[in-house]
Every structure is written in structure tokens, then in C-alpha cells.
């Protein structure tokens, strides 16, 4: 009995001023665990900051686009706030760590006469930011709500905080003009050969790709909508916010889009291709352009509405963006707290890569975590686990999964095995291949370890240690 008591002895480990319990046989290198990102837990809904822009931080971030200039990260986003009409202009935030965000101000204070005359909208939507040569290029959208009458414009500047010069239209679309594309949600990227391309599109005809002239920042071929990359069988259910990332280690281009409605069912999907022009397929080999009944919902869902135990969780988790920062990759997206879905916030998540070359994201927002080395003893215990089924875009709640010693699960119906940083979990008929990492538990305000990965049929799973 005495030996058992010694073996079960508990240590209190201080990390960033927050204390949590660990068994002596399962201590983790503290340097790999993130410290508390703020002095105290941050409330999701804070009405007292409504008219205090300097205190907005991540609040009211919608359709965020990110760019790193020097050692500073910038996010440009849609006109958005709750409680009163938004002040016109593309919002700008900056950070040096992807955690603490400062509201900088806005680009422009009204849409151009040309954009208003074409689209009839008076606010800016879904910007994109990049640098071509020595000029920053900011692409923006103006549109009539629920209409295909839309306008993508371009502004340029020599410094990322401006001043900005409006360069006029890049792509336009209009109801009844015979086209199918909707000219909003731009993103511009460079392929492996050095050519520049723009993805765009929302609802209606789907997502398109068109080549960009780096000298002008505008389309090479203005007579064509471009190449169709993705659509859905029922376009009224939403597909938008396209963005492409090239991974030179895997040799794939990854197309990221959002499905669903922005206030609730929004979720992030991925397809990949060896060519920037596609075809883009999911982990089951289904083309993201497929409209057949069998492919009603294509794409690997890597982020969806979620709720961990002890928290109301988030919905509207979509309109995402990639950030390649050295050897690290991140995905940022908007999320609306279930407590009040009109507060749209910025979430940044670390990306992990499966052995088959698919990006998956941390269950928790980034807090500066490093790589963590774990062994079997670290994983034994209770985990909060969420899966994201392809056909259900509602909010997914966590359940408890208990990993026992010897590679068994609590209920006996399954097993687990750790190989380096890869955790394989077999539950019933499903086998999940996941990556293990460190994270800050934003719901319980303490450091923890997590896993994230995919099942054999491409269902994403998140887990965090209780």
C-alpha cells in the first residue's frame, strides 16, 4: 500500500502562475507548455468595450486576412461590429506574437464612387493582403447583400499601414450578365513557379482561380471568370472564403474554403492538388467540384462549431486564412461565442501535419506553445474529445475518452498506441491517426496536452487532456 501511495503521489507544478496536478510518472518539460496568455481568463462577450476601439483586441474580427511584415503580424478584416453601425473602412490589427492584438485603425473611410456605383454597397468585405515586388497589395470586396452584383477592388501602398492608393476594379460580377462567379472573397498567392493567382467566389457559381499580372496586380485575362476549383451540389448551403497554401515538403497545393452559414454552421474544408489549377480532392479522393449525390459534402472538415465540457463553445467557425511563418503553419478564422453569436472574434490555431500530408489544427487557440515530447504515461487518463462528422455542421459537443495503461480504452472497445508524436486511437470501427502537442486550455485556463488528426475516412478529431 505504501508503494502504491508513493507511486500515486501528486506534484503541484506551477506554469505561468497557474497550478495544475500531475503524477510523478508523467511530468512534462515545462518549457514546452505555454504560459497563461493573459493575467486572467478573458470573457468572450464584453459589452463595455463596444465603443472603445483601442480595447477591441480580437473582437469584431470578421473575414480576417493575415500578413507578416518583419516581426509583426497584420490582420485586415471586414467592416463589422455589434450594437451600432460599423465605422466604414477595412479594419487593421497587429501583433508580435499572434496572441496579443492591437487595433490599429482602418483603410479608407468610405467605398469608392466606382465601387458604390457598381455594387451599391457602402461597406468593405473580406479583404486580402499580400506583397508583390516592393508594393503591398490589398484586395477588397464590395457587394449587395444576397446578390451576385459584386466588386473586387485593389489598393496599394509602400508600407503596410499605408497610406493606401485605390487602383480600381480587378473583378466585377452582376446579376443577369450571363456569368456565374460572384466577385467577392479574393485571395492572392504565388505558385511554385513564381506566377501570381487570385482565388475568389462566394455562393452562386462557386470558387474560381484567375492569373494575376504582378505588374498591375490585376487579371491577365479580363475576359474570363477563370478556372472553377470548387462548388457544392446545393449552392444555397454556402461555399466561400477560398485560400490556397503551397507546401513544398508535400508538393501539394491546399485549397481551403468555408461551408455553411456564417452565424452558425460555418466550417472549414480542405482539398489538395499537385497543380494550383486543380483538381482539388479530399482525403477520400472526391473532387471539390463534384455535385453528385454521393459527394454532397466534399472536403476534409478541419474546423467546425464546437463546445468543450464546461464552456458554451463557439459557432460560425469559418472564413479562414493560412499563415506560413518559417517552419510553422497556422490557420486563423472567425468564431462566434454561443453566448452571443453577434460577437465575431479572431481565433488562431497551430497546424499539424498528418503522415499522409493533410493539415489538421489544434483544438485550442494558439498561446505560444512549443513542441512537446510525451510518452505513454503522459497520455493515460481522461480526455475531452470532439469529432467533426462530414454531414453534420451543427455544434459538436465533447465527450470523455479514457486512455488506460497498456494501450487500452476504459470501455474495452478499442485501443491506443503512441509512436513518437503520433497517437493512433482505435474506437469501435474507427481508427484515428493524430498528432500530439502542447496547448493552453482556454476553457479551464491551464496548460495541457492535445491531439488532433483524422480517421481513415477523413473525419477530424480533437482531444485535450482533462
Short mmCIF file of C-alpha atoms in Angstrom, two decimals:
data_model
loop_
_atom_site.label_atom_id
_atom_site.label_comp_id
_atom_site.label_asym_id
_atom_site.label_seq_id
_atom_site.Cartn_x
_atom_site.Cartn_y
_atom_site.Cartn_z
CA UNK A 1 0.00 0.00 0.00
CA UNK A 2 2.86 2.38 0.86
CA UNK A 3 4.47 1.78 -2.55
CA UNK A 4 1.16 2.47 -4.24
CA UNK A 5 0.76 5.71 -2.29
CA UNK A 6 4.25 6.79 -3.31
CA UNK A 7 3.55 5.91 -6.93
CA UNK A 8 0.29 7.91 -6.80
CA UNK A 9 1.93 10.92 -5.12
CA UNK A 10 0.94 14.15 -6.77
CA UNK A 11 3.01 17.19 -7.55
CA UNK A 12 1.72 20.71 -7.93
CA UNK A 13 3.52 22.22 -10.91
CA UNK A 14 3.46 25.99 -11.43
CA UNK A 15 3.29 27.12 -15.05
CA UNK A 16 2.78 30.80 -15.75
CA UNK A 17 1.28 31.34 -12.30
CA UNK A 18 -1.34 28.65 -12.89
CA UNK A 19 -1.15 25.42 -10.87
CA UNK A 20 -2.22 22.01 -12.05
CA UNK A 21 -1.78 18.44 -10.88
CA UNK A 22 0.43 15.83 -12.47
CA UNK A 23 1.53 12.36 -11.45
CA UNK A 24 5.23 11.94 -10.72
CA UNK A 25 5.43 9.37 -13.51
CA UNK A 26 4.04 11.75 -16.11
CA UNK A 27 5.69 15.13 -15.69
CA UNK A 28 6.27 17.13 -18.87
CA UNK A 29 9.06 19.54 -19.73
CA UNK A 30 7.62 22.86 -18.53
CA UNK A 31 9.40 24.82 -21.27
CA UNK A 32 7.19 23.16 -23.89
CA UNK A 33 3.97 24.16 -22.14
CA UNK A 34 2.58 27.64 -22.81
CA UNK A 35 2.10 30.14 -20.05
CA UNK A 36 -1.17 31.94 -19.43
CA UNK A 37 -1.67 34.30 -22.41
CA UNK A 38 -3.30 36.90 -20.15
CA UNK A 39 -3.26 37.60 -16.41
CA UNK A 40 -6.78 36.27 -16.10
CA UNK A 41 -9.30 34.44 -18.23
CA UNK A 42 -10.77 36.68 -20.92
CA UNK A 43 -14.53 36.92 -21.25
CA UNK A 44 -15.95 36.14 -24.68
CA UNK A 45 -18.56 38.90 -24.63
CA UNK A 46 -17.50 42.27 -23.16
CA UNK A 47 -20.09 44.97 -23.97
CA UNK A 48 -18.07 47.62 -22.11
CA UNK A 49 -15.56 47.72 -25.00
CA UNK A 50 -18.22 48.28 -27.66
CA UNK A 51 -17.27 51.90 -28.31
CA UNK A 52 -13.62 51.61 -27.21
CA UNK A 53 -11.76 50.55 -30.33
CA UNK A 54 -8.42 50.58 -28.52
CA UNK A 55 -9.72 47.69 -26.38
CA UNK A 56 -11.26 45.60 -29.15
CA UNK A 57 -8.24 43.25 -29.49
CA UNK A 58 -9.76 40.22 -31.28
CA UNK A 59 -13.39 41.37 -31.01
CA UNK A 60 -15.34 42.21 -34.19
CA UNK A 61 -12.81 40.46 -36.45
CA UNK A 62 -14.66 39.11 -39.49
CA UNK A 63 -13.15 37.57 -42.67
CA UNK A 64 -9.61 38.14 -41.46
CA UNK A 65 -6.60 38.08 -43.83
CA UNK A 66 -3.07 37.90 -42.42
CA UNK A 67 0.42 39.00 -43.49
CA UNK A 68 3.72 39.09 -41.60
CA UNK A 69 5.83 42.19 -42.20
CA UNK A 70 9.17 41.98 -40.44
CA UNK A 71 8.44 40.75 -36.93
CA UNK A 72 4.83 41.99 -36.88
CA UNK A 73 1.68 40.17 -37.94
CA UNK A 74 -1.13 42.21 -39.51
CA UNK A 75 -4.76 41.16 -39.88
CA UNK A 76 -7.06 43.07 -42.24
CA UNK A 77 -10.78 42.39 -41.89
CA UNK A 78 -14.35 43.31 -42.85
CA UNK A 79 -16.32 46.31 -41.54
CA UNK A 80 -18.02 44.71 -38.54
CA UNK A 81 -19.25 45.44 -35.04
CA UNK A 82 -22.38 44.90 -32.94
CA UNK A 83 -24.62 47.37 -31.18
CA UNK A 84 -24.34 50.16 -33.76
CA UNK A 85 -23.47 50.63 -37.45
CA UNK A 86 -19.81 49.86 -38.20
CA UNK A 87 -17.46 52.69 -38.98
CA UNK A 88 -16.64 52.33 -42.70
CA UNK A 89 -13.19 51.06 -43.57
CA UNK A 90 -11.16 47.86 -43.63
CA UNK A 91 -10.10 47.10 -40.07
CA UNK A 92 -6.39 46.61 -39.24
CA UNK A 93 -4.95 44.79 -36.23
CA UNK A 94 -1.36 43.92 -35.44
CA UNK A 95 0.54 41.60 -33.11
CA UNK A 96 4.09 40.45 -32.46
CA UNK A 97 3.09 37.04 -31.06
CA UNK A 98 -0.27 36.04 -32.64
CA UNK A 99 -1.81 36.29 -29.15
CA UNK A 100 -1.98 39.94 -28.13
CA UNK A 101 -3.67 42.08 -30.79
CA UNK A 102 -3.78 45.86 -31.09
CA UNK A 103 -6.44 47.64 -33.12
CA UNK A 104 -4.54 49.96 -35.49
CA UNK A 105 -7.30 51.67 -37.45
CA UNK A 106 -8.83 51.41 -40.92
CA UNK A 107 -8.03 51.60 -44.59
CA UNK A 108 -10.32 54.19 -46.23
CA UNK A 109 -13.39 55.76 -44.66
CA UNK A 110 -15.81 55.02 -47.49
CA UNK A 111 -16.03 52.86 -50.61
CA UNK A 112 -15.00 54.45 -53.88
CA UNK A 113 -17.55 56.07 -56.17
CA UNK A 114 -16.81 53.41 -58.77
CA UNK A 115 -17.41 50.51 -56.35
CA UNK A 116 -20.61 52.06 -54.98
CA UNK A 117 -21.95 52.79 -58.44
CA UNK A 118 -21.36 49.18 -59.48
CA UNK A 119 -22.37 47.20 -56.40
CA UNK A 120 -24.48 49.58 -54.33
CA UNK A 121 -22.74 48.53 -51.11
CA UNK A 122 -21.30 51.04 -48.68
CA UNK A 123 -19.04 48.77 -46.59
CA UNK A 124 -15.94 46.69 -47.30
CA UNK A 125 -16.00 42.89 -47.11
CA UNK A 126 -13.39 40.13 -46.99
CA UNK A 127 -10.04 41.80 -47.78
CA UNK A 128 -6.83 40.03 -48.83
CA UNK A 129 -3.32 41.28 -48.17
CA UNK A 130 -0.02 40.38 -49.88
CA UNK A 131 3.17 41.97 -51.18
CA UNK A 132 4.17 41.91 -54.85
CA UNK A 133 7.58 43.41 -55.55
CA UNK A 134 8.03 46.41 -53.28
CA UNK A 135 4.32 47.26 -53.00
CA UNK A 136 1.69 45.93 -50.62
CA UNK A 137 -1.49 44.86 -52.40
CA UNK A 138 -4.78 45.00 -50.53
CA UNK A 139 -7.72 43.42 -52.36
CA UNK A 140 -11.21 44.18 -51.05
CA UNK A 141 -14.86 43.36 -51.80
CA UNK A 142 -17.98 45.50 -52.11
CA UNK A 143 -21.32 43.79 -52.70
CA UNK A 144 -25.05 43.96 -52.46
CA UNK A 145 -26.29 41.57 -49.76
CA UNK A 146 -27.66 38.34 -51.24
CA UNK A 147 -26.75 39.43 -54.75
CA UNK A 148 -24.19 38.45 -57.36
CA UNK A 149 -23.67 42.15 -58.09
CA UNK A 150 -20.22 42.49 -56.58
CA UNK A 151 -16.87 44.23 -56.99
CA UNK A 152 -13.30 43.27 -56.09
CA UNK A 153 -11.01 46.28 -55.95
CA UNK A 154 -7.30 46.83 -55.34
CA UNK A 155 -5.41 49.31 -53.17
CA UNK A 156 -1.61 49.56 -52.98
CA UNK A 157 0.89 51.11 -50.57
CA UNK A 158 4.63 51.24 -49.96
CA UNK A 159 4.18 50.40 -46.26
CA UNK A 160 1.67 48.00 -44.76
CA UNK A 161 -0.01 50.64 -42.60
CA UNK A 162 -0.48 52.94 -45.58
CA UNK A 163 -1.30 55.43 -46.90
CA UNK A 164 -3.22 53.41 -49.49
CA UNK A 165 -3.97 54.32 -53.08
CA UNK A 166 -7.10 52.90 -54.71
CA UNK A 167 -6.28 51.22 -58.04
CA UNK A 168 -9.86 50.43 -59.10
CA UNK A 169 -11.63 47.22 -60.10
CA UNK A 170 -9.98 43.81 -60.51
CA UNK A 171 -13.05 41.58 -60.98
CA UNK A 172 -16.72 42.53 -61.17
CA UNK A 173 -19.91 40.49 -61.45
CA UNK A 174 -23.55 41.39 -61.93
CA UNK A 175 -26.86 39.58 -61.73
CA UNK A 176 -28.11 38.79 -65.19
CA UNK A 177 -24.84 39.34 -67.05
CA UNK A 178 -24.55 35.69 -68.09
CA UNK A 179 -21.72 34.82 -65.71
CA UNK A 180 -21.81 32.58 -62.66
CA UNK A 181 -18.97 33.83 -60.43
CA UNK A 182 -19.56 36.19 -57.52
CA UNK A 183 -16.77 38.79 -57.28
CA UNK A 184 -16.05 38.71 -53.54
CA UNK A 185 -13.67 36.92 -51.14
CA UNK A 186 -10.36 37.39 -53.00
CA UNK A 187 -7.05 35.87 -52.04
CA UNK A 188 -3.80 36.27 -53.99
CA UNK A 189 -0.89 33.85 -53.81
CA UNK A 190 2.22 32.84 -55.72
CA UNK A 191 2.72 29.34 -57.12
CA UNK A 192 5.90 27.27 -57.05
CA UNK A 193 6.99 28.62 -60.44
CA UNK A 194 6.61 32.27 -59.41
CA UNK A 195 3.27 33.07 -61.11
CA UNK A 196 0.60 35.01 -59.20
CA UNK A 197 -3.00 33.86 -58.88
CA UNK A 198 -6.24 35.03 -57.31
CA UNK A 199 -8.92 32.77 -55.89
CA UNK A 200 -12.36 34.28 -55.37
CA UNK A 201 -16.05 33.44 -55.21
CA UNK A 202 -18.95 33.03 -52.80
CA UNK A 203 -22.17 31.02 -53.14
CA UNK A 204 -23.69 31.21 -56.66
CA UNK A 205 -21.24 29.71 -59.16
CA UNK A 206 -18.58 28.50 -56.75
CA UNK A 207 -14.87 29.22 -56.28
CA UNK A 208 -12.63 30.33 -59.17
CA UNK A 209 -8.94 30.84 -59.97
CA UNK A 210 -7.56 33.54 -62.27
CA UNK A 211 -3.99 34.58 -63.06
CA UNK A 212 -2.73 37.96 -61.84
CA UNK A 213 -0.25 40.23 -63.63
CA UNK A 214 2.34 41.18 -60.98
CA UNK A 215 3.00 44.45 -62.77
CA UNK A 216 -0.57 45.70 -62.38
CA UNK A 217 -1.96 43.49 -59.65
CA UNK A 218 -4.92 42.79 -61.93
CA UNK A 219 -6.09 39.89 -64.07
CA UNK A 220 -4.08 38.66 -67.03
CA UNK A 221 -7.28 37.64 -68.85
CA UNK A 222 -10.15 40.01 -68.11
CA UNK A 223 -12.49 38.19 -70.48
CA UNK A 224 -12.79 35.03 -68.38
CA UNK A 225 -14.04 34.26 -64.89
CA UNK A 226 -11.20 31.76 -64.62
CA UNK A 227 -10.98 28.10 -63.67
CA UNK A 228 -13.62 26.53 -61.45
CA UNK A 229 -12.00 24.98 -58.38
CA UNK A 230 -14.88 24.08 -56.06
CA UNK A 231 -18.66 24.13 -55.76
CA UNK A 232 -21.46 22.26 -53.97
CA UNK A 233 -24.46 20.33 -55.17
CA UNK A 234 -26.73 22.80 -53.34
CA UNK A 235 -25.05 26.19 -53.65
CA UNK A 236 -27.61 27.79 -51.35
CA UNK A 237 -25.87 25.98 -48.48
CA UNK A 238 -22.76 28.08 -48.95
CA UNK A 239 -19.20 27.81 -50.18
CA UNK A 240 -16.89 30.80 -49.91
CA UNK A 241 -13.69 32.29 -48.48
CA UNK A 242 -11.19 30.41 -50.71
CA UNK A 243 -7.48 30.47 -50.00
CA UNK A 244 -4.56 28.39 -51.28
CA UNK A 245 -1.34 27.35 -49.50
CA UNK A 246 1.56 25.55 -51.17
CA UNK A 247 3.59 23.11 -49.06
CA UNK A 248 6.93 22.45 -50.70
CA UNK A 249 7.57 19.42 -48.47
CA UNK A 250 4.45 17.57 -49.64
CA UNK A 251 4.41 19.12 -53.12
CA UNK A 252 0.68 19.86 -52.79
CA UNK A 253 -1.43 22.99 -53.09
CA UNK A 254 -4.11 23.10 -50.39
CA UNK A 255 -7.41 24.82 -51.15
CA UNK A 256 -9.26 25.95 -48.04
CA UNK A 257 -12.91 27.02 -48.23
CA UNK A 258 -15.80 27.59 -45.83
CA UNK A 259 -19.14 25.79 -45.99
CA UNK A 260 -22.39 26.80 -44.29
CA UNK A 261 -23.88 29.98 -42.88
CA UNK A 262 -21.60 32.47 -41.11
CA UNK A 263 -23.70 32.77 -37.93
CA UNK A 264 -23.92 29.09 -37.06
CA UNK A 265 -22.90 26.23 -39.38
CA UNK A 266 -19.75 27.83 -40.83
CA UNK A 267 -16.96 25.25 -41.09
CA UNK A 268 -13.56 24.97 -42.78
CA UNK A 269 -12.87 22.38 -45.50
CA UNK A 270 -9.68 21.35 -47.30
CA UNK A 271 -8.84 19.79 -50.65
CA UNK A 272 -5.44 19.37 -52.27
CA UNK A 273 -3.86 19.14 -55.72
CA UNK A 274 -0.43 18.84 -57.33
CA UNK A 275 -1.46 21.75 -59.60
CA UNK A 276 -2.63 25.15 -58.44
CA UNK A 277 -5.42 24.91 -61.04
CA UNK A 278 -6.70 21.64 -59.56
CA UNK A 279 -8.47 19.34 -59.50
CA UNK A 280 -8.66 19.56 -55.69
CA UNK A 281 -9.69 16.38 -53.91
CA UNK A 282 -10.32 15.42 -50.29
CA UNK A 283 -8.76 12.53 -48.38
CA UNK A 284 -11.29 10.13 -49.93
CA UNK A 285 -10.34 11.28 -53.42
CA UNK A 286 -13.58 13.24 -54.02
CA UNK A 287 -13.27 16.25 -56.32
CA UNK A 288 -14.38 19.51 -54.65
CA UNK A 289 -16.29 20.30 -57.86
CA UNK A 290 -18.32 17.08 -57.63
CA UNK A 291 -22.06 17.74 -57.46
CA UNK A 292 -23.24 14.14 -57.33
CA UNK A 293 -25.44 12.86 -54.51
CA UNK A 294 -22.56 10.78 -53.19
CA UNK A 295 -20.33 13.86 -52.88
CA UNK A 296 -22.86 16.22 -51.37
CA UNK A 297 -20.31 17.37 -48.79
CA UNK A 298 -16.76 17.04 -50.07
CA UNK A 299 -13.63 18.34 -48.39
CA UNK A 300 -11.84 17.43 -45.17
CA UNK A 301 -13.51 19.39 -42.38
CA UNK A 302 -10.72 20.66 -40.10
CA UNK A 303 -12.65 23.29 -38.08
CA UNK A 304 -16.32 23.35 -37.12
CA UNK A 305 -18.62 24.73 -34.42
CA UNK A 306 -17.62 23.13 -31.12
CA UNK A 307 -18.22 23.01 -27.38
CA UNK A 308 -15.88 21.55 -24.79
CA UNK A 309 -17.16 20.48 -21.38
CA UNK A 310 -17.60 23.45 -19.02
CA UNK A 311 -17.93 26.10 -21.72
CA UNK A 312 -20.64 27.37 -24.09
CA UNK A 313 -18.28 26.99 -27.04
CA UNK A 314 -18.33 28.63 -30.46
CA UNK A 315 -20.31 28.60 -33.67
CA UNK A 316 -19.75 30.27 -37.04
CA UNK A 317 -16.17 28.96 -37.14
CA UNK A 318 -15.17 29.81 -40.70
CA UNK A 319 -13.76 32.20 -43.29
CA UNK A 320 -10.23 31.04 -42.60
CA UNK A 321 -6.76 32.07 -43.72
CA UNK A 322 -3.36 30.39 -43.84
CA UNK A 323 -0.14 31.79 -42.38
CA UNK A 324 3.21 30.21 -43.21
CA UNK A 325 5.68 31.52 -40.65
CA UNK A 326 9.07 29.90 -41.14
CA UNK A 327 8.58 26.19 -40.46
CA UNK A 328 5.29 26.78 -38.63
CA UNK A 329 1.87 26.92 -40.25
CA UNK A 330 -1.22 28.49 -38.72
CA UNK A 331 -4.89 28.78 -39.60
CA UNK A 332 -6.91 31.76 -38.43
CA UNK A 333 -10.68 32.00 -38.63
CA UNK A 334 -13.58 33.86 -37.11
CA UNK A 335 -15.69 32.35 -34.34
CA UNK A 336 -18.85 33.48 -32.58
CA UNK A 337 -19.33 32.64 -28.89
CA UNK A 338 -22.55 30.68 -28.34
CA UNK A 339 -23.30 33.13 -25.53
CA UNK A 340 -23.90 35.87 -28.12
CA UNK A 341 -23.41 34.96 -31.78
CA UNK A 342 -23.14 38.59 -32.91
CA UNK A 343 -19.65 38.93 -31.39
CA UNK A 344 -17.24 37.72 -34.04
CA UNK A 345 -13.74 37.01 -32.77
CA UNK A 346 -10.36 36.06 -34.18
CA UNK A 347 -9.04 32.57 -33.47
CA UNK A 348 -5.50 31.49 -34.42
CA UNK A 349 -4.62 27.77 -34.35
CA UNK A 350 -1.39 25.89 -34.88
CA UNK A 351 -1.36 23.46 -37.80
CA UNK A 352 -0.08 19.90 -37.51
CA UNK A 353 0.54 17.64 -40.49
CA UNK A 354 -0.55 14.02 -40.72
CA UNK A 355 1.80 11.40 -42.09
CA UNK A 356 -0.32 11.44 -45.27
CA UNK A 357 0.27 15.16 -45.73
CA UNK A 358 -3.04 16.65 -44.53
CA UNK A 359 -3.19 19.78 -42.35
CA UNK A 360 -5.08 19.48 -39.07
CA UNK A 361 -5.37 22.14 -36.38
CA UNK A 362 -5.05 22.38 -32.63
CA UNK A 363 -8.28 22.14 -30.60
CA UNK A 364 -7.13 25.23 -28.73
CA UNK A 365 -6.22 28.75 -29.77
CA UNK A 366 -2.51 29.45 -30.11
CA UNK A 367 -0.77 30.61 -26.93
CA UNK A 368 2.90 30.36 -27.85
CA UNK A 369 3.27 26.61 -27.31
CA UNK A 370 6.37 24.77 -28.48
CA UNK A 371 6.91 21.16 -29.46
CA UNK A 372 6.38 18.70 -26.62
CA UNK A 373 7.84 15.24 -26.10
CA UNK A 374 5.46 12.76 -24.50
CA UNK A 375 5.48 9.11 -23.53
CA UNK A 376 2.69 6.67 -22.75
CA UNK A 377 2.42 7.79 -19.13
CA UNK A 378 1.60 11.37 -20.17
CA UNK A 379 -1.42 10.19 -22.17
CA UNK A 380 -3.03 7.92 -19.57
CA UNK A 381 -6.20 9.50 -18.18
CA UNK A 382 -9.37 11.28 -19.24
CA UNK A 383 -9.61 13.32 -22.44
CA UNK A 384 -12.27 15.68 -23.78
CA UNK A 385 -12.76 14.58 -27.39
CA UNK A 386 -14.71 16.13 -30.30
CA UNK A 387 -15.22 14.66 -33.75
CA UNK A 388 -16.44 16.63 -36.79
CA UNK A 389 -18.71 14.47 -38.99
CA UNK A 390 -18.78 15.50 -42.63
CA UNK A 391 -22.58 15.63 -42.92
CA UNK A 392 -23.40 17.38 -39.63
CA UNK A 393 -22.33 21.03 -39.47
CA UNK A 394 -24.05 21.72 -36.15
CA UNK A 395 -22.14 22.45 -32.96
CA UNK A 396 -20.28 19.32 -31.83
CA UNK A 397 -20.01 18.71 -28.07
CA UNK A 398 -17.13 16.89 -26.39
CA UNK A 399 -17.36 13.52 -24.70
CA UNK A 400 -14.90 11.79 -22.38
CA UNK A 401 -12.44 9.22 -23.69
CA UNK A 402 -10.29 7.42 -21.10
CA UNK A 403 -6.89 6.07 -22.11
CA UNK A 404 -5.75 3.30 -19.77
CA UNK A 405 -2.33 1.84 -19.21
CA UNK A 406 -1.29 -0.90 -21.57
CA UNK A 407 -2.89 0.75 -24.61
CA UNK A 408 -6.50 0.03 -23.65
CA UNK A 409 -9.59 2.25 -23.53
CA UNK A 410 -11.85 2.48 -20.50
CA UNK A 411 -14.82 0.73 -22.07
CA UNK A 412 -12.66 -2.01 -23.56
CA UNK A 413 -13.90 -1.28 -27.07
CA UNK A 414 -10.69 -0.06 -28.64
CA UNK A 415 -7.02 0.60 -28.11
CA UNK A 416 -4.33 3.28 -28.42
CA UNK A 417 -0.67 3.34 -29.38
CA UNK A 418 1.94 6.13 -29.28
CA UNK A 419 4.78 6.26 -31.81
CA UNK A 420 6.87 9.40 -31.29
CA UNK A 421 4.42 12.30 -31.61
CA UNK A 422 1.83 10.19 -33.43
CA UNK A 423 -1.06 8.81 -31.36
CA UNK A 424 -3.22 6.17 -33.01
CA UNK A 425 -6.60 5.56 -31.38
CA UNK A 426 -8.94 2.76 -32.39
CA UNK A 427 -12.52 3.31 -31.22
CA UNK A 428 -15.08 0.77 -32.36
CA UNK A 429 -14.77 0.55 -36.13
CA UNK A 430 -12.83 3.82 -36.50
CA UNK A 431 -9.08 4.36 -36.37
CA UNK A 432 -7.75 7.91 -35.87
CA UNK A 433 -4.18 8.96 -36.63
CA UNK A 434 -3.39 12.05 -34.59
CA UNK A 435 -0.51 14.35 -33.72
CA UNK A 436 0.19 15.14 -30.04
CA UNK A 437 1.14 18.65 -28.95
CA UNK A 438 1.07 21.18 -26.14
CA UNK A 439 -1.62 23.84 -25.74
CA UNK A 440 -3.26 26.30 -23.41
CA UNK A 441 -6.70 25.13 -22.26
CA UNK A 442 -8.72 28.32 -22.79
CA UNK A 443 -11.86 26.77 -21.27
CA UNK A 444 -10.22 25.68 -17.99
CA UNK A 445 -7.38 28.23 -18.02
CA UNK A 446 -4.40 25.93 -17.59
CA UNK A 447 -1.73 24.26 -19.74
CA UNK A 448 -2.50 20.87 -21.19
CA UNK A 449 -1.61 18.47 -23.98
CA UNK A 450 -3.75 17.85 -27.04
CA UNK A 451 -4.12 15.60 -30.02
CA UNK A 452 -5.55 16.38 -33.45
CA UNK A 453 -5.91 14.25 -36.55
CA UNK A 454 -8.10 12.33 -38.95
CA UNK A 455 -9.85 8.99 -39.17
CA UNK A 456 -9.31 6.68 -42.12
CA UNK A 457 -12.36 8.22 -43.84
CA UNK A 458 -11.20 11.81 -43.22
CA UNK A 459 -13.21 12.68 -40.11
CA UNK A 460 -11.34 15.19 -37.96
CA UNK A 461 -10.91 14.61 -34.24
CA UNK A 462 -9.78 16.95 -31.44
CA UNK A 463 -8.72 15.86 -27.99
CA UNK A 464 -7.38 17.63 -24.91
CA UNK A 465 -6.24 16.13 -21.61
CA UNK A 466 -8.51 16.84 -18.66
#
